mmCIF file of C-alpha atoms in Angstrom:
data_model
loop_
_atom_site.group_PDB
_atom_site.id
_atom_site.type_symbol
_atom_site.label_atom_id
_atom_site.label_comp_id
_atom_site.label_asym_id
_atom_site.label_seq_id
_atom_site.Cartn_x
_atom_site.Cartn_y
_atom_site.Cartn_z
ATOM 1 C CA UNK A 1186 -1.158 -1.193 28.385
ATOM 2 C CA UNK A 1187 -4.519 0.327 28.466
ATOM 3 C CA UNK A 1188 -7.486 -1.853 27.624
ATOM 4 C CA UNK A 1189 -9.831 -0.598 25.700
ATOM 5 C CA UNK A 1190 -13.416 -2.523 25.660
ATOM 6 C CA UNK A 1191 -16.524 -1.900 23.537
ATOM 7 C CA UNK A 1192 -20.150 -2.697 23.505
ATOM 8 C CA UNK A 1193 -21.784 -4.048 22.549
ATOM 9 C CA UNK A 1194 -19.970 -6.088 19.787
ATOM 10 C CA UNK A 1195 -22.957 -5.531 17.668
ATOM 11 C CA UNK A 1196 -26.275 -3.854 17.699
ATOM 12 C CA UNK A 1197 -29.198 -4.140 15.080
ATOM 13 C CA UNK A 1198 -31.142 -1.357 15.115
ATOM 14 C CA UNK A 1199 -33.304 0.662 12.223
ATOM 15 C CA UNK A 1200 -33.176 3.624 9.746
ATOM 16 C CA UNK A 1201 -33.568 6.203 11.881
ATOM 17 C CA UNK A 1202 -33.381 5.267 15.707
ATOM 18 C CA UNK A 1203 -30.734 6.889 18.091
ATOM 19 C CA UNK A 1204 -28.446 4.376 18.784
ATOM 20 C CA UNK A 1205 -25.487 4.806 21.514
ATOM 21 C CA UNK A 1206 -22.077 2.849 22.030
ATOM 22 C CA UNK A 1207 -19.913 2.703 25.073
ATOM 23 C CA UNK A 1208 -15.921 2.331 25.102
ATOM 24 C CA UNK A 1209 -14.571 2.204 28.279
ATOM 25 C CA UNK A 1210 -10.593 2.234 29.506
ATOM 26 C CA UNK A 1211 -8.493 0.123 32.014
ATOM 27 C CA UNK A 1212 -7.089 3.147 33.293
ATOM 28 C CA UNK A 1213 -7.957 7.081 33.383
ATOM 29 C CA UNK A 1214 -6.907 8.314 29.642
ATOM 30 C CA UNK A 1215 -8.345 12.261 30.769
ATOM 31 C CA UNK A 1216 -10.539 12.795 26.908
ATOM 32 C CA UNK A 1217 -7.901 11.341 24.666
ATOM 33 C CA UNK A 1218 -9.799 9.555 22.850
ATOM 34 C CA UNK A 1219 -10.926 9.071 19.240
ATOM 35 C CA UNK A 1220 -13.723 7.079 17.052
ATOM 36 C CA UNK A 1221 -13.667 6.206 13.979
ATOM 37 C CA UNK A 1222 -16.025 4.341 11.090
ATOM 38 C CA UNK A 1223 -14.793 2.007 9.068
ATOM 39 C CA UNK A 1224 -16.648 0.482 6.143
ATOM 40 C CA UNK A 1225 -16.304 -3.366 4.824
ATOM 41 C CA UNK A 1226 -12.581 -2.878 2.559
ATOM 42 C CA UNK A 1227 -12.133 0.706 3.329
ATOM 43 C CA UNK A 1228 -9.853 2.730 5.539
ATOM 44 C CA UNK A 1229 -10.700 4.117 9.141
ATOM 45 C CA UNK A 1230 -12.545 7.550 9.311
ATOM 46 C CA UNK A 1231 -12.547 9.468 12.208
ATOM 47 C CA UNK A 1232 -15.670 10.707 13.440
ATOM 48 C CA UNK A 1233 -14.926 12.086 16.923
ATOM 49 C CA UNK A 1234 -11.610 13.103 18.500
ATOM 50 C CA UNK A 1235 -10.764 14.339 22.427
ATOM 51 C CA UNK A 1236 -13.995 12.091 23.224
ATOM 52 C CA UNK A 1237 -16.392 14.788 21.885
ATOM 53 C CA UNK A 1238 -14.640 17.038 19.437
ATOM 54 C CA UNK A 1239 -16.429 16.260 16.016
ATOM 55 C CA UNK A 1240 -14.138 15.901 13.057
ATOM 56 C CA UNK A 1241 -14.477 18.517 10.432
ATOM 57 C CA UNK A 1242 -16.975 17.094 7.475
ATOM 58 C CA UNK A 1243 -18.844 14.755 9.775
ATOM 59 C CA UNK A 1244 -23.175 14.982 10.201
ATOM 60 C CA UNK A 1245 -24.024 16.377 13.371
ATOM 61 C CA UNK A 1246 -25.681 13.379 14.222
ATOM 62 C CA UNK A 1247 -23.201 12.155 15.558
ATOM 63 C CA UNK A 1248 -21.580 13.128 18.607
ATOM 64 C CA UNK A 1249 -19.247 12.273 21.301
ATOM 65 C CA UNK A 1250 -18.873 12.476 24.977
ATOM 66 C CA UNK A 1251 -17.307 11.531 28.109
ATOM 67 C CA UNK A 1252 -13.812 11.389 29.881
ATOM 68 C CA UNK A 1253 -11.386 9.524 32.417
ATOM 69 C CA UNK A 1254 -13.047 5.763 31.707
ATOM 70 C CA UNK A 1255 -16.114 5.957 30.563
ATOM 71 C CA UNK A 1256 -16.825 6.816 27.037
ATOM 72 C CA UNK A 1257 -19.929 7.227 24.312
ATOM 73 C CA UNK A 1258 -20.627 7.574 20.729
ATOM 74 C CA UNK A 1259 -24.266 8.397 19.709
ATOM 75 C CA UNK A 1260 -26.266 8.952 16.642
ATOM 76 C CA UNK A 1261 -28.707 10.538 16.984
ATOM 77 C CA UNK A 1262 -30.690 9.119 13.717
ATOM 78 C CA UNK A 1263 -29.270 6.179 11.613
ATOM 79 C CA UNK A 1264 -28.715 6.851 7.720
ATOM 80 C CA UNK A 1265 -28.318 4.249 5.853
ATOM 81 C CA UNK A 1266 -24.583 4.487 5.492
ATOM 82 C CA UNK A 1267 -24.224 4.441 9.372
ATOM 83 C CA UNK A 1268 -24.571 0.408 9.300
ATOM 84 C CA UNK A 1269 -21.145 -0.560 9.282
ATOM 85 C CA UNK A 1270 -17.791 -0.866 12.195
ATOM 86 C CA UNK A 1271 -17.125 1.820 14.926
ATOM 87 C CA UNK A 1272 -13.782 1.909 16.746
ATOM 88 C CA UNK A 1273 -12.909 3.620 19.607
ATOM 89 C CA UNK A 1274 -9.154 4.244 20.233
ATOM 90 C CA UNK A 1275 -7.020 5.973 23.046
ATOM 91 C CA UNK A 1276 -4.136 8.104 22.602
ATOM 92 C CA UNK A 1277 -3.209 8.893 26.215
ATOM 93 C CA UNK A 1278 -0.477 6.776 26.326
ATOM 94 C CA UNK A 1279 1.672 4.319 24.132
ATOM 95 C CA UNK A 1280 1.250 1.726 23.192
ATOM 96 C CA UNK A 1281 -2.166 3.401 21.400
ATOM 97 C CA UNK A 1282 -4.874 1.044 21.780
ATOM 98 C CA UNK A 1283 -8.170 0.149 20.105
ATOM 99 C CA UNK A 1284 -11.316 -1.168 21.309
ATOM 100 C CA UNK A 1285 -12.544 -4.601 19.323
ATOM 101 C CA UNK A 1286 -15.059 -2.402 17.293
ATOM 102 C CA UNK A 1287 -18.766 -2.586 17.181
ATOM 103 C CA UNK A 1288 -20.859 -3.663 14.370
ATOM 104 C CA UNK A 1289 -24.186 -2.059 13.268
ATOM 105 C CA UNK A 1290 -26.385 -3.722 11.350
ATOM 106 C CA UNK A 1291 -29.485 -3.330 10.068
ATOM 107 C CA UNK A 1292 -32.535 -4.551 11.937
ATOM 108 C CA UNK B 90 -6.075 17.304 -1.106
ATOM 109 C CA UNK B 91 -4.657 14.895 1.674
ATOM 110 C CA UNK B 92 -3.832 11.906 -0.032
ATOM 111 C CA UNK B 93 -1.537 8.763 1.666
ATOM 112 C CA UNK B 94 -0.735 6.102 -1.135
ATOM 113 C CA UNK B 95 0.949 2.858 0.209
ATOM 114 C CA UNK B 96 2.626 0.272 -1.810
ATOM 115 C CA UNK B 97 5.213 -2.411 -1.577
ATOM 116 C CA UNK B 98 2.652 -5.414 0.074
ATOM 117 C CA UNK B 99 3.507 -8.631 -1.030
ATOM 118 C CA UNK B 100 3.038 -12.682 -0.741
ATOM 119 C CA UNK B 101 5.874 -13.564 1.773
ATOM 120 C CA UNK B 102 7.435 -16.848 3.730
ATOM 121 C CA UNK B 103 7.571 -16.765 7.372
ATOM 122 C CA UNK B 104 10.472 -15.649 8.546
ATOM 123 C CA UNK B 105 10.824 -13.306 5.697
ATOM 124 C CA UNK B 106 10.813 -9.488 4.920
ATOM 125 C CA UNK B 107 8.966 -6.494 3.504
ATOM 126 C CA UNK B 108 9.696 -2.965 3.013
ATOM 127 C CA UNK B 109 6.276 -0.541 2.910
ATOM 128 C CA UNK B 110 6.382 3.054 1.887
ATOM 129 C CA UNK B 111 3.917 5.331 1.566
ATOM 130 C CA UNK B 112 4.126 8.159 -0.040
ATOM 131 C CA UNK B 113 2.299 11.554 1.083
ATOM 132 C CA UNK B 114 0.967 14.457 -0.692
ATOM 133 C CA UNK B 115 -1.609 17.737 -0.165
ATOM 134 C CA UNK B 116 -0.431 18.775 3.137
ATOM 135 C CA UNK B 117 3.225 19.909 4.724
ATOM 136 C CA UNK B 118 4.721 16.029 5.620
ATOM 137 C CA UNK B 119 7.193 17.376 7.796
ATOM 138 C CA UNK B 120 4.721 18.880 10.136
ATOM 139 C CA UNK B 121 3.051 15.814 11.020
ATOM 140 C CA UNK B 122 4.021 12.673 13.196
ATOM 141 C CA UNK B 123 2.496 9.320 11.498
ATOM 142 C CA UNK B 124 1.496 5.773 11.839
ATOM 143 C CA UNK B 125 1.410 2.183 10.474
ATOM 144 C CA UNK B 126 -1.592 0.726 11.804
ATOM 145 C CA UNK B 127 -2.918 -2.572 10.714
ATOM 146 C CA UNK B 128 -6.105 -5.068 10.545
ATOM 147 C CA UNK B 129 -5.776 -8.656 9.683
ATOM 148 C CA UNK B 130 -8.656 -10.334 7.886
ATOM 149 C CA UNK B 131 -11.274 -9.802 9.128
ATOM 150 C CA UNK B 132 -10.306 -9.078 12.396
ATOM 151 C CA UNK B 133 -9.850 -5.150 14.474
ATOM 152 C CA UNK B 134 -7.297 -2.584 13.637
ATOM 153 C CA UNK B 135 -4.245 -2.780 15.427
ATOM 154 C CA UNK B 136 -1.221 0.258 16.208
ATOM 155 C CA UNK B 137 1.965 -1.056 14.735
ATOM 156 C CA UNK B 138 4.430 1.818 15.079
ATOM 157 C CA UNK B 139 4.800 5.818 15.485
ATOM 158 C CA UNK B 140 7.233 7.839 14.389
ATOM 159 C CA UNK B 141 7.874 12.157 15.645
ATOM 160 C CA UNK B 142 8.722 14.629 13.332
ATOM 161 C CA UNK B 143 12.108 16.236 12.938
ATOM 162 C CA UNK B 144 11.714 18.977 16.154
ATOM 163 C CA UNK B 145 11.102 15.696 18.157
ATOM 164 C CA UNK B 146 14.259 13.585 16.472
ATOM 165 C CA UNK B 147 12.723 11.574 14.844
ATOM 166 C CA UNK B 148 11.805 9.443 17.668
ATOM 167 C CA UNK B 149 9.953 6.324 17.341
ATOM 168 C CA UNK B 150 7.065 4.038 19.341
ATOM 169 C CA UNK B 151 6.164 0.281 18.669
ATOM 170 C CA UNK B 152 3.792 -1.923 19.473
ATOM 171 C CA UNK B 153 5.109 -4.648 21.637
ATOM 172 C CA UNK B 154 4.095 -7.519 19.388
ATOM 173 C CA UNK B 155 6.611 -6.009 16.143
ATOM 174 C CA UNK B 156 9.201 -4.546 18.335
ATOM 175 C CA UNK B 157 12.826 -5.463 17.904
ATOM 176 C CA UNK B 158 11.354 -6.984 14.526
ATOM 177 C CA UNK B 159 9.969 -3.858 12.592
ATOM 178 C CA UNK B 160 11.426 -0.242 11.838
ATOM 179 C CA UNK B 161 9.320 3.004 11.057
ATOM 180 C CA UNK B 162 11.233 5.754 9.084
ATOM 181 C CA UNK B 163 10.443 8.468 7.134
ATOM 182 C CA UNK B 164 12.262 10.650 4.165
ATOM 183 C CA UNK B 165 11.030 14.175 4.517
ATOM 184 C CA UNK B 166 12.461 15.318 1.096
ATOM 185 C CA UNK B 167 10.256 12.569 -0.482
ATOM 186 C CA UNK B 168 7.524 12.998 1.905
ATOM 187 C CA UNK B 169 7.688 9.068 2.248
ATOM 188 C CA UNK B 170 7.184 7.143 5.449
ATOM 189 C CA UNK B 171 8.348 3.387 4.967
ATOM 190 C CA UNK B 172 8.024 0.534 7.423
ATOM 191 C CA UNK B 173 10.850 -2.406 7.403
ATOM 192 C CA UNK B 174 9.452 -5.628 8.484
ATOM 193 C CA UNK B 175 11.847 -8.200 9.114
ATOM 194 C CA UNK B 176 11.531 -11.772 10.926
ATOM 195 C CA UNK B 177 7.535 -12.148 9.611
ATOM 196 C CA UNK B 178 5.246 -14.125 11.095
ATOM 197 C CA UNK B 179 1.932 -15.583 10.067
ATOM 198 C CA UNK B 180 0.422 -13.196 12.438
ATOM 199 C CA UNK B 181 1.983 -10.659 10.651
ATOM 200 C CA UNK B 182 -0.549 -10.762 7.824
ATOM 201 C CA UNK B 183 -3.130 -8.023 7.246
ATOM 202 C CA UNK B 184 -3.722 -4.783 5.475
ATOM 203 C CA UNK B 185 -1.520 -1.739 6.350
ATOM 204 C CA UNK B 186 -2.218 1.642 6.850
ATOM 205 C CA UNK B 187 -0.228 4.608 6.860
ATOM 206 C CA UNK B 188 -2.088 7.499 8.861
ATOM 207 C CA UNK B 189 -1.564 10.933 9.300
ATOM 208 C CA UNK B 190 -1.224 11.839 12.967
ATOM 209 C CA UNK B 191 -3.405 15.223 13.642
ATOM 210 C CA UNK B 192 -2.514 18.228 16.154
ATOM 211 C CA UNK B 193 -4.939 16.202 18.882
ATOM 212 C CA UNK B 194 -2.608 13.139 18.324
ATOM 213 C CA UNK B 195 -5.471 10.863 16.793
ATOM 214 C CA UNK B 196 -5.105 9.766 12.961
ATOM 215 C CA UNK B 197 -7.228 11.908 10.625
ATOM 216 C CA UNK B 198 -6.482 10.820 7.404
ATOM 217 C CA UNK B 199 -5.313 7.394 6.283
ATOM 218 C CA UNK B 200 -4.505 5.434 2.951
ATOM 219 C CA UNK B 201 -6.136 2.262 1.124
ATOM 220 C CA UNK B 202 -3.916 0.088 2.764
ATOM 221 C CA UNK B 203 -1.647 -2.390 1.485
ATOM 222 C CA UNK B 204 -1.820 -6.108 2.433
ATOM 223 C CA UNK B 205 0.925 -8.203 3.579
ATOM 224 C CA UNK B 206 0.712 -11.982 3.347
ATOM 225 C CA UNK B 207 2.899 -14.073 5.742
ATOM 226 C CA UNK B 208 2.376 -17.745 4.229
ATOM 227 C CA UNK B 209 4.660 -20.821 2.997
#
């Protein structure tokens, strides 16, 4: 299986600093990857998908890159509604695997 | 509008079983491959299961923790996807999602979830 590892676990940062979090992969997973937000209760969105693609009704302040192991997910200036869980998740190869997620909070 | 609508979770004993559905609407169901994916309390989200659309037979992948014990099938007249869980453990309790698999292969839209309990 491919391992996918986050960090950090969690960050504390303020309304509008650029913040950046790295997922990388056990193995070479080319840009399939996705991330997604997900608020306290709420289901996954998906903010970025083949590692920099940006998902149709998403702020530009966010964006995506990398590929093979090494991956990021930046924003570029927090909102308030950015403090919450990011994901990052591969789709290269079954079984699909997430990272342990990343918590923002509010410095 | 994409909506995914999942029902059927439930207060169950260990070594018991469930039946999930989830039933689709605003888009072409047929189309589209989809997931279970779930999150126990408090804890990350987790793939459960994957299931192809009819040009692919149907075919099926599983996480290695629910396989042998858990079956992903869908009704493409109902636009339904269900997910039979049998043999439950207690570390088979968290919310479920159904998840529409996009184009790129990653999920793009997803339901409320529906939580499973695994307790005696």
């Amino acid at each position: 299986d491919i391992q996918m590892t986050q960090s950090p676990s969690s960050l504390s940062a303020s309304v509008g600093d650029r913040v950046t979090i790295t997922c990388r992969a056990s193995q070479n997973i080319n840009s399939a990857l996705v991330w997604y937000q997900q608020t306290s209760g709420i289901a996954p969105k998906p903010l970025i998908y083949a590692a920099s693609t940006l998902q149709s009704g998403v702020p530009s302040r966010f964006s995506g890159s990398g590929s093979g192991t090494d991956f990021t997910l930046t924003i570029s200036s927090l909102q308030p509604e950015d403090f919450t869980t990011y994901y990052c998740q591969q789709y290269k190869s079954y079984p699909v695997t997430f990272g342990q997620g990343t918590r923002l909070e509010i410095k | 509008e994409v909506q995914l609508v999942e029902s059927g979770g439930v207060l169950v004993q260990p070594g018991g079983s469930v039946r999930l559905s989830c039933a689709a609407s605003g888009f072409t169901f047929s189309d589209h491959y989809m997931d279970w994916v779930r999150q126990a309390p408090g804890k990350g989200l987790e793939w459960v299961a994957r299931i192809r659309k009819r040009s692919n037979s149907y075919s099926t992948e599983y996480a290695a923790s629910v396989k042998g014990r858990f079956t992903i099938s869908r009704d493409d007249s109902k636009s339904s996807l269900y997910l039979q869980m049998n043999s439950l453990q207690t570390g088979d309790t968290a919310v479920y999602y159904c998840a529409r698999v996009a184009i790129m292969f990653h999920c793009d839209f997803w339901g409320q979830g529906t939580l499973v309990t695994v307790s005696s």
